mmCIF file of C-alpha atoms and ligand atoms in Angstrom:
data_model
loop_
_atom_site.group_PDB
_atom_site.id
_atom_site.type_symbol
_atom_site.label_atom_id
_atom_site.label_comp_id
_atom_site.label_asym_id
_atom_site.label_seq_id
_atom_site.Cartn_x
_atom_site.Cartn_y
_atom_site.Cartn_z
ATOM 1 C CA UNK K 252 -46.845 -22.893 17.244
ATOM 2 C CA UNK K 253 -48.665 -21.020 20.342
ATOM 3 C CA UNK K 254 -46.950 -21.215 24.048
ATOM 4 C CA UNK K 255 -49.578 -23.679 25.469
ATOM 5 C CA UNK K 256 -48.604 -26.376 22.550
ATOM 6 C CA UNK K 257 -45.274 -25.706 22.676
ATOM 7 C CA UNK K 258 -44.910 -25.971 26.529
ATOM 8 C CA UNK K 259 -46.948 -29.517 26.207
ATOM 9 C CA UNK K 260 -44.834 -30.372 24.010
ATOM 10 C CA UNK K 261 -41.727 -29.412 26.202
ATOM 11 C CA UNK K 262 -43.227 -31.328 29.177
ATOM 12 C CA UNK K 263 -43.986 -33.934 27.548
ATOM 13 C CA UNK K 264 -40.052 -34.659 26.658
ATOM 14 C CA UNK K 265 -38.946 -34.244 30.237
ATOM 15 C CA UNK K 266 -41.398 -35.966 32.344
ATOM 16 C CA UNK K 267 -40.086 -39.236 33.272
ATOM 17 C CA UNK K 268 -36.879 -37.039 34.539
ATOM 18 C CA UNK K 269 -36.748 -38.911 38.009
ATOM 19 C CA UNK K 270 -35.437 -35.998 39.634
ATOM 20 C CA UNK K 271 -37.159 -32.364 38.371
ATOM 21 C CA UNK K 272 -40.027 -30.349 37.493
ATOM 22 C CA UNK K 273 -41.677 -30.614 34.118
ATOM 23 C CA UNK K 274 -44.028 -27.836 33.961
ATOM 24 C CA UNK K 275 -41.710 -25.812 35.826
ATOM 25 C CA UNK K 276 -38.372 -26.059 34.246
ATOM 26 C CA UNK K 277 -40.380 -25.822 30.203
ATOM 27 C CA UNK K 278 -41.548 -22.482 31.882
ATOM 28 C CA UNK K 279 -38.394 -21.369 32.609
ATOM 29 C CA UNK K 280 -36.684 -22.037 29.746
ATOM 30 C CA UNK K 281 -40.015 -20.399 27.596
ATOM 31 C CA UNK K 282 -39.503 -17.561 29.960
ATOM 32 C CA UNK K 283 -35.402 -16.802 29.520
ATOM 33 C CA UNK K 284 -35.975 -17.636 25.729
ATOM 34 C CA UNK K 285 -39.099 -15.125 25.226
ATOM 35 C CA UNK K 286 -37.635 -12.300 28.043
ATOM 36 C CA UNK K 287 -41.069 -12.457 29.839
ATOM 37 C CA UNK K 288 -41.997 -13.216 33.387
ATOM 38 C CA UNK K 289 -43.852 -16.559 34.289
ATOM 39 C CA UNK K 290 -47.435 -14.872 34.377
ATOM 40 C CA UNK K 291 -47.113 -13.759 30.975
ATOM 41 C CA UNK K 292 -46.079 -17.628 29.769
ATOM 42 C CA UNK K 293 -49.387 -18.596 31.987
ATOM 43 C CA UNK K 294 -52.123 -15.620 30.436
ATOM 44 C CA UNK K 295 -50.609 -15.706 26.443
ATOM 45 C CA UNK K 296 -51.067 -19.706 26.036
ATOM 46 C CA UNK K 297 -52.609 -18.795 22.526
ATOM 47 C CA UNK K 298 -49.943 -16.796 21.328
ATOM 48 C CA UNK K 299 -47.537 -17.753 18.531
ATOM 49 C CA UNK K 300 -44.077 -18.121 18.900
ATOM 50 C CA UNK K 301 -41.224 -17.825 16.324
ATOM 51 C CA UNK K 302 -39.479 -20.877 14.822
ATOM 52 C CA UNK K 303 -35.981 -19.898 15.953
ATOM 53 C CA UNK K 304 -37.807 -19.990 19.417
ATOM 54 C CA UNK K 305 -39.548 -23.357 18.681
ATOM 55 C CA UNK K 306 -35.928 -24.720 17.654
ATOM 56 C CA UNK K 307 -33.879 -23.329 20.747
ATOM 57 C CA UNK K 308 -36.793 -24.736 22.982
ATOM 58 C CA UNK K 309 -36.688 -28.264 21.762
ATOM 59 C CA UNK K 310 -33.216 -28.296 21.671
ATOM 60 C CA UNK K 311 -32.969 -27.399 25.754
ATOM 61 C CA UNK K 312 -35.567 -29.597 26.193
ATOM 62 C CA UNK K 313 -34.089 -32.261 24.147
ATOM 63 C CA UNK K 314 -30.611 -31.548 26.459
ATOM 64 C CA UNK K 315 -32.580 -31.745 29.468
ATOM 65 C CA UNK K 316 -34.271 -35.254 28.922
ATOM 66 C CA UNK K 317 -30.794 -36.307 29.059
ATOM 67 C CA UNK K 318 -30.230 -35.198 32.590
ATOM 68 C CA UNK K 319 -28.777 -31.883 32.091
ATOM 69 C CA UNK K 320 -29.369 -29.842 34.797
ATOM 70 C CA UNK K 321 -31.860 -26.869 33.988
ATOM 71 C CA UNK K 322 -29.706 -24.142 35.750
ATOM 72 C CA UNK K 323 -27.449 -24.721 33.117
ATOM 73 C CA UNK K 324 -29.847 -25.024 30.436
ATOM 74 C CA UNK K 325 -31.190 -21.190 31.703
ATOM 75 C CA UNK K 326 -27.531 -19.884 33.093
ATOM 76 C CA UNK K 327 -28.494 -18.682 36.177
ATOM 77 C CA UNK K 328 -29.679 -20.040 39.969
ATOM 78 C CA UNK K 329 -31.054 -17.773 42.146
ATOM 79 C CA UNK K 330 -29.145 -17.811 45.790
ATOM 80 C CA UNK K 331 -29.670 -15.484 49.159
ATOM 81 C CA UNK K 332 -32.405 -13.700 47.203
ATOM 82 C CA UNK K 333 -29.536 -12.703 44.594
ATOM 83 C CA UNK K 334 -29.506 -13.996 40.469
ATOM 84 C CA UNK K 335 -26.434 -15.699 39.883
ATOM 85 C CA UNK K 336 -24.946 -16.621 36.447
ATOM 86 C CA UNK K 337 -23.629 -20.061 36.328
ATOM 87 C CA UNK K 338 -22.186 -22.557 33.297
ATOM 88 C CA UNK K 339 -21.203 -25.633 33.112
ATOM 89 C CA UNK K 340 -17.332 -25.685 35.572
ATOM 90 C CA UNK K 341 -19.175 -24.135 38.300
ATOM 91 C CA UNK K 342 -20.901 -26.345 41.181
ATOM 92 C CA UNK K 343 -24.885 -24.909 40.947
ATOM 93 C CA UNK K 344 -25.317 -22.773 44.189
ATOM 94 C CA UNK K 345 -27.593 -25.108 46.247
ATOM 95 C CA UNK K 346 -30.637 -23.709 49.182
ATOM 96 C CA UNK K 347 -28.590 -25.680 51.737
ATOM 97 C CA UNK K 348 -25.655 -23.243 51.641
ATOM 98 C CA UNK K 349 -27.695 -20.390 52.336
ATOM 99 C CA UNK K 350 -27.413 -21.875 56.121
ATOM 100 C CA UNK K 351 -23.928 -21.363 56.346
ATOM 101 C CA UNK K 352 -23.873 -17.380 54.658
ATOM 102 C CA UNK K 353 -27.018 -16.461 56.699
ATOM 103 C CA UNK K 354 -24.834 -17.841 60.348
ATOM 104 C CA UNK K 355 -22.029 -15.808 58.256
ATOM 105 C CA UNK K 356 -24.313 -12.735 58.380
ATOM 106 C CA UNK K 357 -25.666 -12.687 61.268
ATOM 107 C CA UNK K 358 -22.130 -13.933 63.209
ATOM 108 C CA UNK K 359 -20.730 -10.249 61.231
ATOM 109 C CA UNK K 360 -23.655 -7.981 62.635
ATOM 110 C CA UNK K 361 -23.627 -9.795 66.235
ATOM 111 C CA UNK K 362 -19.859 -9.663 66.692
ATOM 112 C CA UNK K 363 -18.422 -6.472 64.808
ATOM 113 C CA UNK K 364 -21.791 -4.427 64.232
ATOM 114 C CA UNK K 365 -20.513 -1.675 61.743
ATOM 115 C CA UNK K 366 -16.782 -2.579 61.882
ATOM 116 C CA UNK K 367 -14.972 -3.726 59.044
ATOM 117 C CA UNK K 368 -14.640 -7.540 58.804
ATOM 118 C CA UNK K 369 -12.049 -9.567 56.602
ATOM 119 C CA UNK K 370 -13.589 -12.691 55.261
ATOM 120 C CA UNK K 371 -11.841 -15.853 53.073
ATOM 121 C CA UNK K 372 -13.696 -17.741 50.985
ATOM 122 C CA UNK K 373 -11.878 -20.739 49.949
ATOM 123 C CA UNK K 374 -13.508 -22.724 46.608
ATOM 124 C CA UNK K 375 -15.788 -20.481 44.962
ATOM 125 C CA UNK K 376 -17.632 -21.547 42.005
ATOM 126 C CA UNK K 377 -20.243 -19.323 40.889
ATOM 127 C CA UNK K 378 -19.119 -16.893 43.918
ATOM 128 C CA UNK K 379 -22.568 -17.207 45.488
ATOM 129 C CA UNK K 380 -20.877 -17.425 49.084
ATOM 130 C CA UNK K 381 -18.768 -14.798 48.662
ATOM 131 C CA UNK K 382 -20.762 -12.454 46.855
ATOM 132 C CA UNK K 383 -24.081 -13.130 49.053
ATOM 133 C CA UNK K 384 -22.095 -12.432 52.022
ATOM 134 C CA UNK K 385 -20.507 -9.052 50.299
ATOM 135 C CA UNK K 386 -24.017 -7.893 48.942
ATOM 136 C CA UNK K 387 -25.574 -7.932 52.255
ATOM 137 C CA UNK K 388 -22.876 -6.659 54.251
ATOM 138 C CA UNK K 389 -21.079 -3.735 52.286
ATOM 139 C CA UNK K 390 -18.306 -2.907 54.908
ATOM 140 C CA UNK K 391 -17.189 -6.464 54.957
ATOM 141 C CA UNK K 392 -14.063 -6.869 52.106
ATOM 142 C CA UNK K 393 -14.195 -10.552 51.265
ATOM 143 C CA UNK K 394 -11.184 -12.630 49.268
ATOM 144 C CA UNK K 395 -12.009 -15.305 47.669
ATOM 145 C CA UNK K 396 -9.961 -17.803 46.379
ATOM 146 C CA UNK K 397 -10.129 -20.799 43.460
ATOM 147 C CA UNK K 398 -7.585 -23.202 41.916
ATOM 148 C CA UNK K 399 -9.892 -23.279 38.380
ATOM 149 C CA UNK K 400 -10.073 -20.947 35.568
ATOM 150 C CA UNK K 401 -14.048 -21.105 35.014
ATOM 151 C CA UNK K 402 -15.124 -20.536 38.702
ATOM 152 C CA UNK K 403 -13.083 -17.419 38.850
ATOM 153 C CA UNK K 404 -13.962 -16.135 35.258
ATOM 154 C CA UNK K 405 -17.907 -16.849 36.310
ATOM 155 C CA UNK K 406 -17.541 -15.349 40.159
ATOM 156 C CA UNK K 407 -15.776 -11.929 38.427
ATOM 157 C CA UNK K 408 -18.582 -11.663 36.093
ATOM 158 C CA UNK K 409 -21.099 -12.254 39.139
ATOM 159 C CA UNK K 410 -18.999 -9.521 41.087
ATOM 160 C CA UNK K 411 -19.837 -6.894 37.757
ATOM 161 C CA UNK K 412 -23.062 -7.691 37.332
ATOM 162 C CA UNK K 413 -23.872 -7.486 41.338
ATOM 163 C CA UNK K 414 -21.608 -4.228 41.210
ATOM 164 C CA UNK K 415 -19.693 -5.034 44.487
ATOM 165 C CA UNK K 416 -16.398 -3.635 45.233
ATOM 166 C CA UNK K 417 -15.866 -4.659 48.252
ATOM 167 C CA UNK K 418 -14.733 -8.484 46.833
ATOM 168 C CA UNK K 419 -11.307 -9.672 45.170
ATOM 169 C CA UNK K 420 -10.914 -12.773 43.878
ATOM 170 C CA UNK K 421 -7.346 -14.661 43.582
ATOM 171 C CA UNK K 422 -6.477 -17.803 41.914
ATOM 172 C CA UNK K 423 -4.640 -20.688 43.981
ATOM 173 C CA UNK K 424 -4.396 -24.305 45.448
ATOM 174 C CA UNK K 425 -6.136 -22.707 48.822
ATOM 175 C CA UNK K 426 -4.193 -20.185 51.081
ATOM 176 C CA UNK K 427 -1.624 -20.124 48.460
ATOM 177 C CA UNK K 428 -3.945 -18.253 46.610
ATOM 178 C CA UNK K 429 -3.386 -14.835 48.799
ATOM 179 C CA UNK K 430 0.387 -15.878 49.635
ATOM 180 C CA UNK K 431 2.210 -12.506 49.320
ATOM 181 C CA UNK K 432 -0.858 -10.451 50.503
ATOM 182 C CA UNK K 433 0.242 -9.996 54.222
ATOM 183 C CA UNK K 434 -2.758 -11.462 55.255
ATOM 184 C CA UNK K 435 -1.707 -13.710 57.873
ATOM 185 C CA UNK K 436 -3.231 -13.306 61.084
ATOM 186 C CA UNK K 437 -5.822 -10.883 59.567
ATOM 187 C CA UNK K 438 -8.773 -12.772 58.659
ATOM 188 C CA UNK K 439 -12.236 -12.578 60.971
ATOM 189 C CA UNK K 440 -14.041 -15.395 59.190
ATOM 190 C CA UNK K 441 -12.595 -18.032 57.053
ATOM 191 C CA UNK K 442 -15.212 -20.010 54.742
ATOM 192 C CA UNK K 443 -15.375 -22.656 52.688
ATOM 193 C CA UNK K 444 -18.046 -25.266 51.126
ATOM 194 C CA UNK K 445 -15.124 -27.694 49.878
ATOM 195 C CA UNK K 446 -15.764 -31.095 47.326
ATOM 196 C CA UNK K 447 -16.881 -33.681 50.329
ATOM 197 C CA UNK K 448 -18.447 -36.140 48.455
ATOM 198 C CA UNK K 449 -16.073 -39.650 49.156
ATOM 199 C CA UNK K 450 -14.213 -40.714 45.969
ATOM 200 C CA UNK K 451 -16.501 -44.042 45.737
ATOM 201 C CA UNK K 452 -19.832 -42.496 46.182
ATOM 202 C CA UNK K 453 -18.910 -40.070 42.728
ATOM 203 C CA UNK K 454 -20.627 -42.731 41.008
ATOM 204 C CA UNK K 455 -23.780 -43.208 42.748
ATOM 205 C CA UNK K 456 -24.857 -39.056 42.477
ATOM 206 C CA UNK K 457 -27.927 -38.188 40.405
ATOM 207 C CA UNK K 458 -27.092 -37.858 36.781
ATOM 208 C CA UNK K 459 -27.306 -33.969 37.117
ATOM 209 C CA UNK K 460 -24.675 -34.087 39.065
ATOM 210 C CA UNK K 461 -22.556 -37.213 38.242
ATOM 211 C CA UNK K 462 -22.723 -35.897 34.460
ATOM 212 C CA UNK K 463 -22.863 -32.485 34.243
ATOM 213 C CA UNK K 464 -21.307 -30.853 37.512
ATOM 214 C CA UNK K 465 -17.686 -30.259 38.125
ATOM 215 C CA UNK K 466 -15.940 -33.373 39.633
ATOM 216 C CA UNK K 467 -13.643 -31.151 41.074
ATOM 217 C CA UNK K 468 -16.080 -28.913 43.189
ATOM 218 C CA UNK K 469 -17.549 -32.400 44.418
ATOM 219 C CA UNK K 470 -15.135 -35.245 45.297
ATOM 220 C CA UNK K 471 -13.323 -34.285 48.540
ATOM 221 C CA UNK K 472 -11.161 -38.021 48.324
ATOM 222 C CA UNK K 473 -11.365 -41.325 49.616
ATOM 223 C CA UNK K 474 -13.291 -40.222 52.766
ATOM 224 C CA UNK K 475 -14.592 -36.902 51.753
ATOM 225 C CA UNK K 476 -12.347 -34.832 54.113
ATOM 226 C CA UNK K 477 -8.847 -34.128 52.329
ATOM 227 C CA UNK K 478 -9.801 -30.722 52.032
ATOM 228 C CA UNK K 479 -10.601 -30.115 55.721
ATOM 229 C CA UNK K 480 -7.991 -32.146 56.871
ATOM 230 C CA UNK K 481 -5.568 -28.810 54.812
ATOM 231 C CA UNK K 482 -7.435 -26.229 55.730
ATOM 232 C CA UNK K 483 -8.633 -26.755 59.365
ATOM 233 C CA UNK K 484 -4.615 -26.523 60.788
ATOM 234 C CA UNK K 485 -3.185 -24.062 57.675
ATOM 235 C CA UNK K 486 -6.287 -21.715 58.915
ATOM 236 C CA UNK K 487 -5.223 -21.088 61.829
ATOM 237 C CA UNK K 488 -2.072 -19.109 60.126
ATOM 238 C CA UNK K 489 -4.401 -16.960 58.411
ATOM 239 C CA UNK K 490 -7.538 -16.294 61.337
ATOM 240 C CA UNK K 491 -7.081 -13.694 63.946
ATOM 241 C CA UNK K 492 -7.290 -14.640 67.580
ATOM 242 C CA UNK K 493 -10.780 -15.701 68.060
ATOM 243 C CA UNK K 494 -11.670 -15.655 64.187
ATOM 244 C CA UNK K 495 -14.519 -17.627 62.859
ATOM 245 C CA UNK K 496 -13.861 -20.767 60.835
ATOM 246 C CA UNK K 497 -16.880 -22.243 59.238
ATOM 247 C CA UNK K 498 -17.842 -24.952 56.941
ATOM 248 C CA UNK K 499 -20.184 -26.597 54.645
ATOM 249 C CA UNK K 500 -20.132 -30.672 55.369
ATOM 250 C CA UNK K 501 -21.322 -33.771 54.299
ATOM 251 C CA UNK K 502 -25.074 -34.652 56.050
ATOM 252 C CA UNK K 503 -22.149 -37.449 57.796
ATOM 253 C CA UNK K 504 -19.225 -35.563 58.417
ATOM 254 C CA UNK K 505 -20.369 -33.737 61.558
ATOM 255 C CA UNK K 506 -18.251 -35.755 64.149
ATOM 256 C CA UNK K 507 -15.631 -36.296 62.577
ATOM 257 C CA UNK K 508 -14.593 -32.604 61.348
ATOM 258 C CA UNK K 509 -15.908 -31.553 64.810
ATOM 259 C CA UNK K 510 -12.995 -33.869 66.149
ATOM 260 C CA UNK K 511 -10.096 -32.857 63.494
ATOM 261 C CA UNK K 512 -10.938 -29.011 64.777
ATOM 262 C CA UNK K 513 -11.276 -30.059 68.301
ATOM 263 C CA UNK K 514 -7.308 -31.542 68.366
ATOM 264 C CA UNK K 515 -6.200 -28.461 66.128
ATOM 265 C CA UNK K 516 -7.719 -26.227 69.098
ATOM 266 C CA UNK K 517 -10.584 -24.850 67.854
ATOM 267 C CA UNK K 518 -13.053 -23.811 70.439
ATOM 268 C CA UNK K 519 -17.109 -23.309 70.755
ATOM 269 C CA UNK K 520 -17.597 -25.857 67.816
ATOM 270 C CA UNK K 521 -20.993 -26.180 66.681
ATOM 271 C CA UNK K 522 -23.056 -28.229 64.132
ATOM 272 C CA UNK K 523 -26.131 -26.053 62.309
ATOM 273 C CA UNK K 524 -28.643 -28.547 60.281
ATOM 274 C CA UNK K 525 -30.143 -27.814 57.201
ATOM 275 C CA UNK K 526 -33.973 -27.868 56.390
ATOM 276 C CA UNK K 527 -34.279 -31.940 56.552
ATOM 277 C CA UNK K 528 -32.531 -32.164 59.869
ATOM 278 C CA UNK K 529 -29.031 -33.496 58.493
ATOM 279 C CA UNK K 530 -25.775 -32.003 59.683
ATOM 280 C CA UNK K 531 -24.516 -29.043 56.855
ATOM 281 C CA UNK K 532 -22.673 -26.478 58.588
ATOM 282 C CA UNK K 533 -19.764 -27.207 60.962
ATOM 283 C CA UNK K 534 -17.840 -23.785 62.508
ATOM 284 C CA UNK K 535 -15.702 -23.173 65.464
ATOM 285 C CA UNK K 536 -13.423 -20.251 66.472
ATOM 286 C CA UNK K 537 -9.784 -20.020 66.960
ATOM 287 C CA UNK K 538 -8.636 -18.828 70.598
HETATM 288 N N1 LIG T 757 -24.066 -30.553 48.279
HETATM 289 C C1 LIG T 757 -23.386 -30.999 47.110
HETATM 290 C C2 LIG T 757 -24.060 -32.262 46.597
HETATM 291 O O1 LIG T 757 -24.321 -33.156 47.349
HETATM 292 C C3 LIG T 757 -21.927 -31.270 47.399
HETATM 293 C C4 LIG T 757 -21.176 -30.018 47.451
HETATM 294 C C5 LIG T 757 -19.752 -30.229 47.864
HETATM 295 O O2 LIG T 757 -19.123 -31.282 47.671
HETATM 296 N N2 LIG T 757 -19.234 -29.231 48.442
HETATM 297 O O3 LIG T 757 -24.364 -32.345 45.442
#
C-alpha cells in the first residue's frame, strides 16, 4: 500500500474523534513507525510501505478510534521545547504547565542569578517539570519525588535520555519521600502540579483522559484540594526563609488555595493565567 492510501485510510478511522486531529495524529504515528520526519510522509505519498507497517498502523489507529490518547499511541509529548517519553501511568505533560516551569525559570535567574538553587518537585509523572526546569538551568539540583512505581521508572529514563545529573528522584507519599535527607529548611522552590480534578467531576473528563490517564495523577478528592491542603503547611518545614512555593491549580481553585496559603502565612501570593485566561498557576513565598 503507498503512504497517501494508507494515511486516508488512517484518517478515515479517526475522524469523528470529537476531541483530536486526524490528519495530524495518522502523520505522526506514519512518522514514529517509518523513522522519517513529517515532510518526508508529505513528498513520498506514492511510496510503498511494508505490511508489518500497514498492520502496526491500523492497529494504532484502530486503538485510537477508541479514544486512546495519541501520545501514548507514539510514546512521547514534546514539553519546554524538550521530547519526553511517556506510557500509559504517567499524566501526558500538558502546554499549560509550561506556565508554571517558565515563572520557575525565570523566578531562578531573577533571584539567585548563577547561584545554586534547591528545587522539590512533588508528583512527577513523566518528570517534564522537573527535568525542564533542570535542562535549562544546569546549576539548579532538583529532587523530585512520587508515591508510584511507573512515574518514577518513566522520569529516570527521561533523566538518561536528557543526560542530566543535576536531578534525583525519590519515591514517597510527598515530603516523606526525602525524609532522612536533611533537607529541611533547605529548599528555594518547592513545586508541584498535584491531581485537582474534584472526585465527582472524574466522570465527566474527555475519554482520553477519563479512560486512559492515571486516576491517581488526576483526582485531588471531593473538592480537588486534599493535596494542597498537605502540602501548603508541611512545606513550610522544608522551604527556606523566603523560599518559593508554587503550584499548578484547577482554572477554579485560585481563591481558595490563595486563602489556605494566606492563613498558613505565605506572603506576595499571586495567580498567573494560562493562554485562555483561566487561573493555572498559584505561588507565594514563605517569610
Ligand atoms: N490539567 C489536567 C486535566 O485537566 C489535570 C492535571 C492535574 O490534576 N494535576 O486534564
Amino acid at each position: 500500500m503507498e503512504i497517501n492510501q494508507l494515511l486516508k485510510k488512517g484518517v478515515d478511522m479517526i475522524k469523528d474523534r470529537k476531541y483530536g486531529n486526524p490528519v495530524l495524529e495518522a502523520t505522526m504515528v506514519l512518522e514514529e513507525l517509518l523513522n522519517v520526519d513529517r515532510v518526508h510522509i508529505y513528498t513520498h505519498g506514492k511510496d510503498g510501505v511494508s505490511e508489518d507497517v500497514v498492520n502496526k498502523f491500523m492497529e494504532a489507529m484502530e486503538k485510537r478510534s477508541k479514544g486512546y490518547p495519541i501520545q501514548y499511541i507514539i510514546g512521547r509529548k514534546e514539553f519546554m521545547g524538550l521530547d519526553f517519553y511517556i506510557r500509559e501511568g504517567v499524566l501526558i505533560p500538558r502546554g499549560d504547565t509550561e506556565i508554571l516551569v517558565e515563572y520557575v525559570l525565570r523566578y531562578i535567574d531573577e533571584k539567585y542569578g548563577d547561584r545554586r538553587v534547591n528545587v522539590l518537585e512533588l508528583g512527577i509523572g513523566s518528570g517534564a517539570i522537573s527535568l525542564s526546569i533542570a535542562h535549562y538551568n544546569r546549576k539548579a539540583k532538583i529532587y523530585g519525588v512520587d508515591l508510584y512505581s511507573t512515574p518514577l521508572e518513566v522520569a529516570e529514563e527521561n533523566r538518561i535520555r536528557l543526560g542530566l545529573d543535576n536531578v534525583s528522584f525519590y519515591r514517597g507519599d510527598l515530603f516523606q519521600g526525602i525524609e532522612g535527607l536533611n533537607m529541611e529548611g533547605k529548599f528555594h522552590i518547592i513545586a508541584s502540579n498535584p491531581p485537582y480534578i474534584p472526585s465527582e467531576e472524574m466522570d465527566s473528563l474527555q475519554e482520553e483522559v477519563r479512560e486512559y490517564e492515571p486516576a491517581n495523577a488526576l483526582d485531588g478528592g471531593e473538592d480537588g484540594l486534599a493535596f494542597y491542603r498537605r502540602i501548603i503547611p508541611e512545606s513550610k518545614d522544608y522551604l527556606i526563609d523566603g523560599g518559593l512555593l508554587i503550584f499548578e491549580i484547577g482554572y477554579d481553585q485560585g481563591k481558595r488555595i490563595e486563602n489556605m496559603m494566606m492563613s498558613e502565612g505565605f506572603k506576595d501570593i499571586k495567580i498567573l493565567k494560562d493562554l485562555q485566561g483561566l487561573d493555572r498557576v498559584v505561588y507565594g513565598v514563605m517569610e
